[in-house]
């Protein structure tokens, strides 16, 4: 089975690395396309056996599964260009939350799915969020799940929860990186600890923290309780966090959902326009 990645930006590269490193898809069975072709060709230095194609038509003709790794508006444009060349037995997968399988179903005649990856997949861990289109059958769904299991923990989500789940799974690493970077900057400002030392300590702490959760030694709640002795130094520090950070993520999720709603309105309008053009 041949897989194609259309769009070799950040997440396209993550999927390329995850699929090949886990041997979910061998390099010889992977095809790449990018609007700026040189960016795709540059990846041959690291993945010498993948194929780079010069057109979307070639991608449609050679791939059984196509991953659309682009912004919402671009995914719709790509779908319209693919439409005359796609056969009903092929599978097209969007990696963007605001592009639902229903949107793809209205433009494309084939099977569709949505697979939202995370940068954590690059280390063959973390989650992938899956939604299946109405034309996929049980075998299609199992194939996608089994492929994703080789580099992640696949979780099926519906349209109502896809944005909230994506905020945690896909955006979460960026949010946590910001909080940790703020910790590093603050310790620089308030103590004599040098930045290089602080970065090393934070990175080591986060790796150990993740391992404690992975090995089920603690839950988030019990880990905090274990570290925070009543009346101790950690408790005093926690008081400051409760004042400054508590509920701050409420606004984060409000912002992401507002952006999501705006993107969905744009996608709905463009999908309707594309559907009318095809029917006309």
mmCIF file of C-alpha atoms in Angstrom, residues 17 37 46 70 81 105 126 151 201 211 222 251 260 269:
data_model
loop_
_atom_site.group_PDB
_atom_site.id
_atom_site.type_symbol
_atom_site.label_atom_id
_atom_site.label_comp_id
_atom_site.label_asym_id
_atom_site.label_seq_id
_atom_site.Cartn_x
_atom_site.Cartn_y
_atom_site.Cartn_z
ATOM 1 C CA UNK A 17 9.418 10.640 10.520
ATOM 2 C CA UNK A 37 9.170 21.298 -4.579
ATOM 3 C CA UNK A 46 17.296 12.150 5.397
ATOM 4 C CA UNK A 70 -1.860 21.908 5.174
ATOM 5 C CA UNK A 81 -7.636 19.688 -7.506
ATOM 6 C CA UNK A 105 -17.073 13.846 1.559
ATOM 7 C CA UNK A 126 1.624 10.537 22.400
ATOM 8 C CA UNK A 151 3.865 5.382 16.572
ATOM 9 C CA UNK A 201 17.260 20.923 35.315
ATOM 10 C CA UNK A 211 8.290 8.545 33.078
ATOM 11 C CA UNK A 222 -1.233 11.904 43.624
ATOM 12 C CA UNK A 251 -9.033 31.823 28.378
ATOM 13 C CA UNK A 260 -11.908 27.138 15.496
ATOM 14 C CA UNK A 269 -18.646 28.496 2.920
#
